[in-house]
Short mmCIF file of C-alpha atoms in Angstrom, two decimals:
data_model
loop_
_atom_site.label_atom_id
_atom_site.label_comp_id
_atom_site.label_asym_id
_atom_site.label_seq_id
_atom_site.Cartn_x
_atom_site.Cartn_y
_atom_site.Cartn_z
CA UNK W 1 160.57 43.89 -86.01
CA UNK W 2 158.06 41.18 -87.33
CA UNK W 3 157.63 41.00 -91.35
CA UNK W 4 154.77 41.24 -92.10
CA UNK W 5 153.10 39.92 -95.43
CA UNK W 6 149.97 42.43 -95.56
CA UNK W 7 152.46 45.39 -95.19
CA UNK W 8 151.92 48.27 -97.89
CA UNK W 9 155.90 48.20 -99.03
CA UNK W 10 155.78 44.60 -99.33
CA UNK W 11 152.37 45.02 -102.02
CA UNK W 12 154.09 47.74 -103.75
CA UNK W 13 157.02 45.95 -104.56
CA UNK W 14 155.43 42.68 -105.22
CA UNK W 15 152.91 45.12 -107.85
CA UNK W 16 156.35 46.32 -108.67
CA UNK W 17 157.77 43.18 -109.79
CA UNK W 18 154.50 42.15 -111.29
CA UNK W 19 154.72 44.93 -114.15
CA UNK W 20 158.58 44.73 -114.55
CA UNK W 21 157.85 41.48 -114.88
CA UNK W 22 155.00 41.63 -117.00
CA UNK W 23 156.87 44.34 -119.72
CA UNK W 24 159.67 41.83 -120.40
CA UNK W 25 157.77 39.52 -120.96
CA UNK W 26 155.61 41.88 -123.36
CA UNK W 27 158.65 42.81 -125.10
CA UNK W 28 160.08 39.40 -126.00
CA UNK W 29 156.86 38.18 -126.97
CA UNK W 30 157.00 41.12 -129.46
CA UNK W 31 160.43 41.02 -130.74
CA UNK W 32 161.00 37.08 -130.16
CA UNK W 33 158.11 35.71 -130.94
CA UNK W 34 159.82 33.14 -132.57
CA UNK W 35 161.86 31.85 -130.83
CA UNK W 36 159.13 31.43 -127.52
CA UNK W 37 156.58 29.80 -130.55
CA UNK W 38 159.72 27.36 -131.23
CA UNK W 39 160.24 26.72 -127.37
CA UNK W 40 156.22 26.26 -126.95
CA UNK W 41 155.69 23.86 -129.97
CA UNK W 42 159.21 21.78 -127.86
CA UNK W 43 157.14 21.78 -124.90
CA UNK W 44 153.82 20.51 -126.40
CA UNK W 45 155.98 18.07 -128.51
CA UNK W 46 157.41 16.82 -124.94
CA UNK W 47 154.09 16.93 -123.09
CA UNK W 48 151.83 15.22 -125.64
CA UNK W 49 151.88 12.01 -124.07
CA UNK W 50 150.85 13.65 -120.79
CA UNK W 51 148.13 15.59 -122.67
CA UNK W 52 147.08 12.59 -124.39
CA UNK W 53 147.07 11.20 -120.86
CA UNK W 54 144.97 13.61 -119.08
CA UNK W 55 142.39 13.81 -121.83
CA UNK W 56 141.87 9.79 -121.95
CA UNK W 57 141.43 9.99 -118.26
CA UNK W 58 138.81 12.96 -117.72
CA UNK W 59 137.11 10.76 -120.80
CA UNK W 60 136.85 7.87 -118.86
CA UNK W 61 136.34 8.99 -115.42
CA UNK W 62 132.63 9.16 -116.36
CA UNK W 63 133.26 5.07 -117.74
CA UNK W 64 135.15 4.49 -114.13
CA UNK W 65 132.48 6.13 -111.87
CA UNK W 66 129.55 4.47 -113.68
CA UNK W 67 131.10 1.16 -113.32
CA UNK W 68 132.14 1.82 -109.18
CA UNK W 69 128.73 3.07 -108.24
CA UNK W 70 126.05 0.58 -110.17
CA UNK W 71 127.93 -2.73 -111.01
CA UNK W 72 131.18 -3.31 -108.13
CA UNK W 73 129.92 -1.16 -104.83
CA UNK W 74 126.55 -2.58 -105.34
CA UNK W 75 128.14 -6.31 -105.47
CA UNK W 76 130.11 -5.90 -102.34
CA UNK W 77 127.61 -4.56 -100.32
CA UNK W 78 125.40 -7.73 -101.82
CA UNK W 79 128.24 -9.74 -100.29
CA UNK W 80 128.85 -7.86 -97.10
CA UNK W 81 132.16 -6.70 -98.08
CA UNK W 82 132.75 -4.25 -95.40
CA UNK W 83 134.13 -1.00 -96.33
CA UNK W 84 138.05 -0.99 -96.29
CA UNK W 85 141.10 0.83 -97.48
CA UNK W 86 141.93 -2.65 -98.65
CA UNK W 87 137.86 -3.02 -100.34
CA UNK W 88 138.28 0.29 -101.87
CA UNK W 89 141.42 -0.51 -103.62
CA UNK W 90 140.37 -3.58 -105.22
CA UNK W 91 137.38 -1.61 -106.55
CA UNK W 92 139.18 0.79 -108.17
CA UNK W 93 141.35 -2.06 -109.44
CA UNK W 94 138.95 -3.86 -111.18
CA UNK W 95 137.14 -0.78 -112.41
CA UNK W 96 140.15 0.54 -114.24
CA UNK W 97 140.77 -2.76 -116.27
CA UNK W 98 137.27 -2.83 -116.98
CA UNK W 99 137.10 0.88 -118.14
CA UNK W 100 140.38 -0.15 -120.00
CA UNK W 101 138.57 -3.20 -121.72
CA UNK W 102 136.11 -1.14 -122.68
CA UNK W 103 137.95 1.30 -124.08
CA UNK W 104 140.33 -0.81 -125.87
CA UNK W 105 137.64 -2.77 -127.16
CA UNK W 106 135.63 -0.19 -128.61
CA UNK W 107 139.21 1.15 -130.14
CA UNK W 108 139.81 -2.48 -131.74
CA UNK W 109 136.31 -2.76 -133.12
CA UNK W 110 136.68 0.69 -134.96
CA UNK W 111 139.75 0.01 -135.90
CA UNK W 112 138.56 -3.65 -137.33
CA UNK W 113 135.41 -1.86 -139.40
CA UNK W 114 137.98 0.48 -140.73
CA UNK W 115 139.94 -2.21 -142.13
CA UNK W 116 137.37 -4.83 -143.35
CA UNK W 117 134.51 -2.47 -144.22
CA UNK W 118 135.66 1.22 -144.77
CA UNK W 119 138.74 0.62 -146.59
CA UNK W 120 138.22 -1.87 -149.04
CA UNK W 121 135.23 0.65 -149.85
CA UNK W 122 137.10 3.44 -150.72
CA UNK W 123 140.00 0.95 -152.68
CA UNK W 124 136.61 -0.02 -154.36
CA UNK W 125 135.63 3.49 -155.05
CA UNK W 126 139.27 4.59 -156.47
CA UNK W 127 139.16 1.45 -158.59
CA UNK W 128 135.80 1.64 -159.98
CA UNK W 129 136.80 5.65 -160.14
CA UNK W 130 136.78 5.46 -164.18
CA UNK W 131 133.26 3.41 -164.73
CA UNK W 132 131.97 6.29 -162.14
CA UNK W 133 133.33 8.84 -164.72
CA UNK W 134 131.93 7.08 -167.66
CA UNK W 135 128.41 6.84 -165.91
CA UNK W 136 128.52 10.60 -164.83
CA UNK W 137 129.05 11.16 -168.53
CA UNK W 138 126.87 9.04 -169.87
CA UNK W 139 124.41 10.84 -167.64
CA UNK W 140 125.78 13.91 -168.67
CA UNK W 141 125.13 13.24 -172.80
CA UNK W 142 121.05 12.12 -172.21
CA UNK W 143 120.76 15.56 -170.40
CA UNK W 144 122.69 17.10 -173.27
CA UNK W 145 120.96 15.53 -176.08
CA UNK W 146 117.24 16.50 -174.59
CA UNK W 147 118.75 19.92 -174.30
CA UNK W 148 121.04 21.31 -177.00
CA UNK W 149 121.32 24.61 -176.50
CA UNK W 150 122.98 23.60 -172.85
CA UNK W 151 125.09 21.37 -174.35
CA UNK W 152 126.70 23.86 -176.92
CA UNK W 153 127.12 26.21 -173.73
CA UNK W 154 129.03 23.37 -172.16
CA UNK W 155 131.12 22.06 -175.39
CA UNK W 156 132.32 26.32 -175.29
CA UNK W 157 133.17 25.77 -171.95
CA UNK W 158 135.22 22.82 -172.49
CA UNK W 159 137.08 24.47 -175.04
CA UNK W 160 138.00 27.14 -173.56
CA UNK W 161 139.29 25.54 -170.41
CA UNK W 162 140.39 22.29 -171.86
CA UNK W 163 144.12 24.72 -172.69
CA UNK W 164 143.89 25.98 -169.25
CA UNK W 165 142.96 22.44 -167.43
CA UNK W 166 146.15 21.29 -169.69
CA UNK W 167 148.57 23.84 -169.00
CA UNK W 168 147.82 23.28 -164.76
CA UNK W 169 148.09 19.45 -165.06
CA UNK W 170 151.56 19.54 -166.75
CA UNK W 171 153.45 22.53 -165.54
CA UNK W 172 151.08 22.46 -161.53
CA UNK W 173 149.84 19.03 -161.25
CA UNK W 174 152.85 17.10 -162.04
CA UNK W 175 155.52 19.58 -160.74
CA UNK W 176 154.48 18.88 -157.35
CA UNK W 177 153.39 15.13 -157.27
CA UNK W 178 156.89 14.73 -155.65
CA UNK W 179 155.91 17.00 -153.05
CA UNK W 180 153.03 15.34 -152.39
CA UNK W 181 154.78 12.40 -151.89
CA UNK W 182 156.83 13.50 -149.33
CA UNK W 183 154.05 15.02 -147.80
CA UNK W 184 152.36 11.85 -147.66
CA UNK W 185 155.55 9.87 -146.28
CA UNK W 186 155.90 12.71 -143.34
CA UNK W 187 152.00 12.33 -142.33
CA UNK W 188 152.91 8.08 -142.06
CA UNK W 189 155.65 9.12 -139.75
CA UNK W 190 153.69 11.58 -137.64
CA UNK W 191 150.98 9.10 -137.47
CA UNK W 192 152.97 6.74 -135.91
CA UNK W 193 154.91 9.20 -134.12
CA UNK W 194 150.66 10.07 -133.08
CA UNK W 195 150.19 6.48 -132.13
CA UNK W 196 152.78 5.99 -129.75
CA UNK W 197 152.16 8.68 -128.08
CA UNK W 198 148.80 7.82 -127.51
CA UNK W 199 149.86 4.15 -126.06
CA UNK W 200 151.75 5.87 -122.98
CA UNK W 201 149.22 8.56 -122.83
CA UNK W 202 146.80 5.46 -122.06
CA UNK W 203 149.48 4.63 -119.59
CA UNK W 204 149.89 7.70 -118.07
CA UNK W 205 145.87 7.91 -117.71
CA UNK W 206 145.71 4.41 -115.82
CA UNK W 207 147.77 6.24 -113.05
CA UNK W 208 145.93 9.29 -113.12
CA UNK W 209 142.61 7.16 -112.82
CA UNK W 210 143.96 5.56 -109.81
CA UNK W 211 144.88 8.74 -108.18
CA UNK W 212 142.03 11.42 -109.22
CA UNK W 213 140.75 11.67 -106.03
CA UNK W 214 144.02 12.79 -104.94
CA UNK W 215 144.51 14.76 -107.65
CA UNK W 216 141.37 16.67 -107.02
CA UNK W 217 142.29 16.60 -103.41
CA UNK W 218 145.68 18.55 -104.53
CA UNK W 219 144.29 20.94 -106.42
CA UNK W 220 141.31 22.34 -104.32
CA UNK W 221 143.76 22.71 -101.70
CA UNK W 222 146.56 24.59 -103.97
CA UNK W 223 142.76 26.95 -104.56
CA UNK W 224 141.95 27.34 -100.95
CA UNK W 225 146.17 28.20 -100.21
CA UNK W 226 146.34 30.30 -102.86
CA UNK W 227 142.90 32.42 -102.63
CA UNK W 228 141.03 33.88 -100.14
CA UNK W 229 137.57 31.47 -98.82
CA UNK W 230 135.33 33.21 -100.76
CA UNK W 231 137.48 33.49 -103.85
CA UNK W 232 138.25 29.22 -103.75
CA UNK W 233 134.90 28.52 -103.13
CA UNK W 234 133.94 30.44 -106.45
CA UNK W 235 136.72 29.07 -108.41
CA UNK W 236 135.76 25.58 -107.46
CA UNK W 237 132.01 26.21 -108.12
CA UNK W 238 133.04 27.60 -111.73
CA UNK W 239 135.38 24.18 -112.29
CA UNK W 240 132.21 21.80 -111.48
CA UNK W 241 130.53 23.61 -113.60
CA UNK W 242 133.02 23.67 -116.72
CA UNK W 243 133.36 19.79 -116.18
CA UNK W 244 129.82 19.28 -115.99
CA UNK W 245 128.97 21.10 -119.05
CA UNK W 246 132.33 19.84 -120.85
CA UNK W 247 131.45 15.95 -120.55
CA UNK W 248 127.74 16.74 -120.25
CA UNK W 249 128.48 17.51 -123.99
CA UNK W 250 130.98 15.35 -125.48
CA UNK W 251 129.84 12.65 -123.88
CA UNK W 252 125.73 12.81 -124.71
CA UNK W 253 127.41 13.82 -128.20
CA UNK W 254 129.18 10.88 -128.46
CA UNK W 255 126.55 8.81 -127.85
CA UNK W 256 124.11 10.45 -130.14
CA UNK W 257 126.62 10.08 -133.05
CA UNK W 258 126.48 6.54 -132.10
CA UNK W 259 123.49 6.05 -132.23
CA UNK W 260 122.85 7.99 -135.30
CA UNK W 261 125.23 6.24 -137.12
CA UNK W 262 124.00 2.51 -136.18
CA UNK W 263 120.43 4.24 -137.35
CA UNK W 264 121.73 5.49 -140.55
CA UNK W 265 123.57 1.89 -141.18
CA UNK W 266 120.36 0.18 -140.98
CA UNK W 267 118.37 2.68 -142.72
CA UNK W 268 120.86 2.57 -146.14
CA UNK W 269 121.05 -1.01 -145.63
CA UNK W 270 117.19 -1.06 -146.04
CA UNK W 271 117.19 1.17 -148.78
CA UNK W 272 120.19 -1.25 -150.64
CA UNK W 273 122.39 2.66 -150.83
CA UNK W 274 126.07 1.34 -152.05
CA UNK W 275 128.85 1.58 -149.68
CA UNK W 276 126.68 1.39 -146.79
CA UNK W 277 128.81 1.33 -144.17
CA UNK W 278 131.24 3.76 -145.16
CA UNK W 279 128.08 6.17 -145.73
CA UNK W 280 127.00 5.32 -141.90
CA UNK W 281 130.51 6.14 -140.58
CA UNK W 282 130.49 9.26 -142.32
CA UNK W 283 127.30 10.55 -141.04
CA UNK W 284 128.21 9.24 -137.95
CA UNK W 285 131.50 10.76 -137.07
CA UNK W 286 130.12 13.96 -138.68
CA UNK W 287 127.28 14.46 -136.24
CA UNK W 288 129.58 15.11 -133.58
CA UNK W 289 129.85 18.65 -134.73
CA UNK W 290 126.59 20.33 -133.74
CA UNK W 291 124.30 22.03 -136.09
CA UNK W 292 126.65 22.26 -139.22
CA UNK W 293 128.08 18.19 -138.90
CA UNK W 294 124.90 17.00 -140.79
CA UNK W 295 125.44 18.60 -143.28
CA UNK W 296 129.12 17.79 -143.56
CA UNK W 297 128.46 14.61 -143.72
CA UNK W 298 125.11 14.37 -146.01
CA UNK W 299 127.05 16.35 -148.70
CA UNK W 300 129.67 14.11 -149.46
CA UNK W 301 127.49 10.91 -149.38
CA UNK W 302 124.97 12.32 -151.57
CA UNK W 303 127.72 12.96 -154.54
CA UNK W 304 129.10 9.73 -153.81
CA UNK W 305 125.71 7.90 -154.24
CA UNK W 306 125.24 9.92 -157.48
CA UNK W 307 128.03 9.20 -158.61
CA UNK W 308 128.04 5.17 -158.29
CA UNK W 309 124.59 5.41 -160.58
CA UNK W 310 123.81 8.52 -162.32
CA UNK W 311 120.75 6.99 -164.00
CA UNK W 312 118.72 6.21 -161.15
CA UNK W 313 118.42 9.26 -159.81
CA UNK W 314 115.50 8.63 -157.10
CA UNK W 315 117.98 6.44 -155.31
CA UNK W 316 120.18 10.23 -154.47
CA UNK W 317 116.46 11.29 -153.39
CA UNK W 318 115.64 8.52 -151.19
CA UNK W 319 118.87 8.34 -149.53
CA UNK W 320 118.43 12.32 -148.86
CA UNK W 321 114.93 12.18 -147.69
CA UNK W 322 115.97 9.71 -144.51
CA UNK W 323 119.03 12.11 -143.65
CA UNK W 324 116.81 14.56 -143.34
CA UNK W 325 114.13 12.43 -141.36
CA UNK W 326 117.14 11.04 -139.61
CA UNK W 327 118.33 14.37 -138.80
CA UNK W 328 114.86 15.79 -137.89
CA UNK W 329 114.58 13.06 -135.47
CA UNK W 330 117.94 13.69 -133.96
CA UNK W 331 117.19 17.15 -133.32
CA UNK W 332 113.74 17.20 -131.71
CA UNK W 333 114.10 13.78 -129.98
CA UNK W 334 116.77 11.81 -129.34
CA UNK W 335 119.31 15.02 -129.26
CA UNK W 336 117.19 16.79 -126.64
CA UNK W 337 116.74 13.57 -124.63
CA UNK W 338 120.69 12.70 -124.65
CA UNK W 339 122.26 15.92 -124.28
CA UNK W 340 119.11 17.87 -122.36
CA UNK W 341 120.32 21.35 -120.87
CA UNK W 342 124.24 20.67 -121.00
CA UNK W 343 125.18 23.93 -122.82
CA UNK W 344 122.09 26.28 -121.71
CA UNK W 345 122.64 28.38 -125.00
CA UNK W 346 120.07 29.33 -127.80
CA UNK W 347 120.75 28.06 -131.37
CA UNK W 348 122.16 31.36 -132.41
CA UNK W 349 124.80 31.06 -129.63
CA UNK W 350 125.75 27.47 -130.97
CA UNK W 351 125.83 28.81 -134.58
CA UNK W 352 128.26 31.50 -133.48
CA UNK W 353 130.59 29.53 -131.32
CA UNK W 354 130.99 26.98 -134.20
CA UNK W 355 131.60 29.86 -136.30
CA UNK W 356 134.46 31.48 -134.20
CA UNK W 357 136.06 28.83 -132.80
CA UNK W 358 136.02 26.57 -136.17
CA UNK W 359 138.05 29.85 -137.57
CA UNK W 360 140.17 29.47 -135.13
CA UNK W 361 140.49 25.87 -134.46
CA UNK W 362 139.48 23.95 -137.87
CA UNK W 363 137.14 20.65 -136.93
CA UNK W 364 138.57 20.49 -133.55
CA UNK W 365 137.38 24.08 -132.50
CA UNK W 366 133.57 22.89 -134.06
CA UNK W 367 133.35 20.27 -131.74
CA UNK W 368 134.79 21.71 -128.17
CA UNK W 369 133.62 25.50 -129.46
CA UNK W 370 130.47 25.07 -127.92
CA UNK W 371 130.99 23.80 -124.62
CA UNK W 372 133.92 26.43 -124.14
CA UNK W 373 131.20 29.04 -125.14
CA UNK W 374 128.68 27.75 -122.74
CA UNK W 375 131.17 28.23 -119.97
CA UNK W 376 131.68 31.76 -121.70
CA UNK W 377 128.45 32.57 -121.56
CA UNK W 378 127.78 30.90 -117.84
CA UNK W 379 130.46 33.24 -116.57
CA UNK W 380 129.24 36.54 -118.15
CA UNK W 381 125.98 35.91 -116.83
CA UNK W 382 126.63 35.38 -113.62
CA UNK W 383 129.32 37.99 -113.76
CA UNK W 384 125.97 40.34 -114.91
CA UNK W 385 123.74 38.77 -112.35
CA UNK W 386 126.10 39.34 -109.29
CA UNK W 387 126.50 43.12 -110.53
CA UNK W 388 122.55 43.73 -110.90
CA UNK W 389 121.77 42.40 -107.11
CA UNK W 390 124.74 44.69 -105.79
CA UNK W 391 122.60 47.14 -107.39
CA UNK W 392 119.11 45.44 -106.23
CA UNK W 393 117.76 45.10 -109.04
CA UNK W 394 116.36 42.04 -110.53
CA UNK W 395 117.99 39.67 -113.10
CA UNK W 396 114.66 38.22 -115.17
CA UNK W 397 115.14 39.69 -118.63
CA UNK W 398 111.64 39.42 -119.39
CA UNK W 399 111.79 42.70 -116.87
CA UNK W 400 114.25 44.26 -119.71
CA UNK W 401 112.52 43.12 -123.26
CA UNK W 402 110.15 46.21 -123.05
CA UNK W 403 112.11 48.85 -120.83
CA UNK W 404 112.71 52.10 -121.59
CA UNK W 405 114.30 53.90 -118.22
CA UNK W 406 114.67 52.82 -114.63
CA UNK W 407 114.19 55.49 -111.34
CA UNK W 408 113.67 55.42 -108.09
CA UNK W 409 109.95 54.77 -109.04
CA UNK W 410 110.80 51.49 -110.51
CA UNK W 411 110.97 50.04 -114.12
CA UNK W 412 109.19 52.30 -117.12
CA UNK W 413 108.33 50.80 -120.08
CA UNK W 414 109.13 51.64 -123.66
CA UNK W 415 106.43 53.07 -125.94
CA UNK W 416 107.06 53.48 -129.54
CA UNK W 417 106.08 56.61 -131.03
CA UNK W 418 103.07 54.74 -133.40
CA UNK W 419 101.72 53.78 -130.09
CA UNK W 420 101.94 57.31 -128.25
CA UNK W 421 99.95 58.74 -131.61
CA UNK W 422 97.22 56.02 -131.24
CA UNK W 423 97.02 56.75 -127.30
CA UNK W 424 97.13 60.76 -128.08
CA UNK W 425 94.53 59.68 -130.88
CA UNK W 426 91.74 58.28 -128.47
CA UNK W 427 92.08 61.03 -125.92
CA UNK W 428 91.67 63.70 -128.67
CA UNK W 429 88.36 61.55 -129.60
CA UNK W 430 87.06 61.30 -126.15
CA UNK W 431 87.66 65.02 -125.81
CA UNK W 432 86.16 65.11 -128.37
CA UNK W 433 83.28 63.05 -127.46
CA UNK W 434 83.01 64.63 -124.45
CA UNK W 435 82.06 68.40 -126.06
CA UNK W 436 79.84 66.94 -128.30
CA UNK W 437 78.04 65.80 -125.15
CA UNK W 438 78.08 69.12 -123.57
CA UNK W 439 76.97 70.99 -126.20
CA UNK W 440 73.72 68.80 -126.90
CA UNK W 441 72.74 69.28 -123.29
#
């Protein structure tokens, strides 16, 4: 007797082993949770390096591919390099340690600003922190004087908080400055735990460049043994798509902050705004989170300018007149131009995937939230698309803005009851009309 894999037993007890399967699970994710959140957090612990890894590499596959197709293909065909195994290996050889260069590079330069620009500017800031308080209060007396009635509200408010304040600094404040200190010491050691796992994850990424073909090789076949045709062919299509819109996204963002934040440099520079470059590299790293990242950033910069010098207020209003300009610029021309189509959602969309998946995810979730929407949102609609033409009908919403019920006649449209009154109106007047016409004659 042949065994056959299509037979109906063998489905039924595969289904079978599926839901057994499936309710044990169910139940020890319900009464061990613990205990498989303890064994995930291991694994992710374990695998971060080959996260790290995989992330650098999808990153800079766009870097590597550039690099192959307009600087070392072009040069070897210039030179009559014939096509080789041997030709294509030292390609992708000297691609990957220029990708690498680049990369590193671009790490050592942010790493140099941060050490020879960014923090000496905040040591500056948390040195000069008690001239900054007496200006702010300086500033805060000529207000008071031209107003005294405001500044009898605000002496009452001092005194009744001032016990309050007191009470949290010494029994709050100081109780846990020891915890904070550990805290503190713990975050060194993760960050360096952080670090190192990021040097083999670079590592592990200059293999997986090498091999990506390969890799995608291996995987579109596991698709095309696991699924039916028709099934692999979709799951690839959906893939290209999530990568295109995925580094679409992050990397036009990327740029844009860039650019944005070289703009903003040399715009406060211009403008003489103190701690210039710390104010660029905050509006800069900012603007990778869509829509809300502006404002992120602007916030902070603006208190900080006021509170170097209080008494020259137009400097806060200059300073927040180009963000704005800068920012208006950014999203009607340079954003558009960079990034283009890459999501293919409205603003509302964008508002609500930073929304839900910044809940969810903190300043992480703001930046990927969108792309994973788009994808989201791509699938649905096709999803919706595919359904309608089963039913052969058409997929143009403009068809649906103004419908009110579909037959076998076609599509009728919706009329609100104001406009049925005003149509019933002018027939009742032509009626009308028309009597008045037949009884003259």
């Amino acid at each position: 007797m042949k065994f056959k894999l299509n037979n109906k037993y063998i489905r039924w007890g595969v289904t079978a082993f599926l839901v057994v399967a499936a309710s044990i699970c169910f139940y020890y994710l319900m009464f061990h949770g613990e205990k498989l959140k303890a064994g995930i957090s291991l694994a992710t612990q374990v695998l971060m390096p080959v996260v790290f890894g995989f992330i650098t590499a999808y990153l800079l596959t766009p870097v590597l591919n550039y690099v192959e197709q307009h600087f070392l293909i072009p040069l070897c065909d210039k030179f009559n390099i014939k096509e080789s195994k041997k030709r294509g290996s030292v390609i992708r050889a000297i691609g990957i340690l220029v990708t690498v260069f680049l990369f590193v590079a671009i790490i050592c330069i942010l790493i140099s600003m941060l050490l020879s620009e960014i923090v000496p500017s905040i040591a500056n800031i948390v040195s000069n922190f008690d001239s900054y308080i007496n200006n702010i209060t300086k500033w805060l007396n000529n207000i008071l004087e031209d107003n005294p009635e405001m500044g009898n509200y605000v002496i009452r408010l001092i005194n009744t908080y001032s016990e309050e304040l007191e009470f949290w600094i010494n029994n709050t404040l100081l109780a846990t400055t020891s915890e904070v200190i550990k805290q503190v010491s713990l975050s060194v050691i993760n960050v360096l735990a952080l670090l190192w796992d990021f040097i083999i994850g670079v590592v592990i990424a200059i293999y997986v460049l090498i091999s990506k073909e390969k890799f995608t090789g291996q995987a579109k076949k596991i698709a095309y043994a696991v699924f039916e045709r028709d099934t692999a062919n979709a799951v690839i299509r959906n893939f290209r798509f999530t990568h295109k819109t995925f580094i679409g996204f992050v990397s036009g963002k990327i740029l844009d902050s860039i650019i944005i934040g070289i703009l903003c440099f040399i715009g406060t520079t211009m403008l003489n705004t103190p701690y210039a470059v710390l104010v660029s590299v905050v509006i800069g790293v900012t603007n990778v989170i869509p829509f809300f990242g502006p404002f992120l950033g602007a916030i902070p910069c603006t208190i900080l300018i006021f509170v170097v010098d209080p008494m020259h207020p137009l400097n806060v209003l200059y300073f927040v007149i180009f963000i704005l300009a800068l920012q208006q610029f950014d999203g009607n021309i340079l954003g558009p131009r960079i990034l283009g189509g890459s999501t293919g959602i409205t603003g509302f969309w964008v508002i609500f995937s930073i929304t839900v998946f910044g809940g969810l995810f903190g300043v992480i979730g703001m930046i990927i939230g969108v792309p994973i929407f788009a994808v989201i949102y791509a699938a649905i609609k096709s999803l919706v698309n595919a359904s309608l033409q089963k039913k052969t009908m058409p997929s143009e919403i403009e068809l649906y803005i103004n419908l009110g019920s579909v037959d076998d006649d076609g599509f009728h449209e919706y009329v609100p009851d104001y406009k049925k009154n005003k149509i019933r109106s002018r027939k009742n007047k032509k009626k009308a009309s028309a009597a008045e016409t037949e009884d003259k004659k």
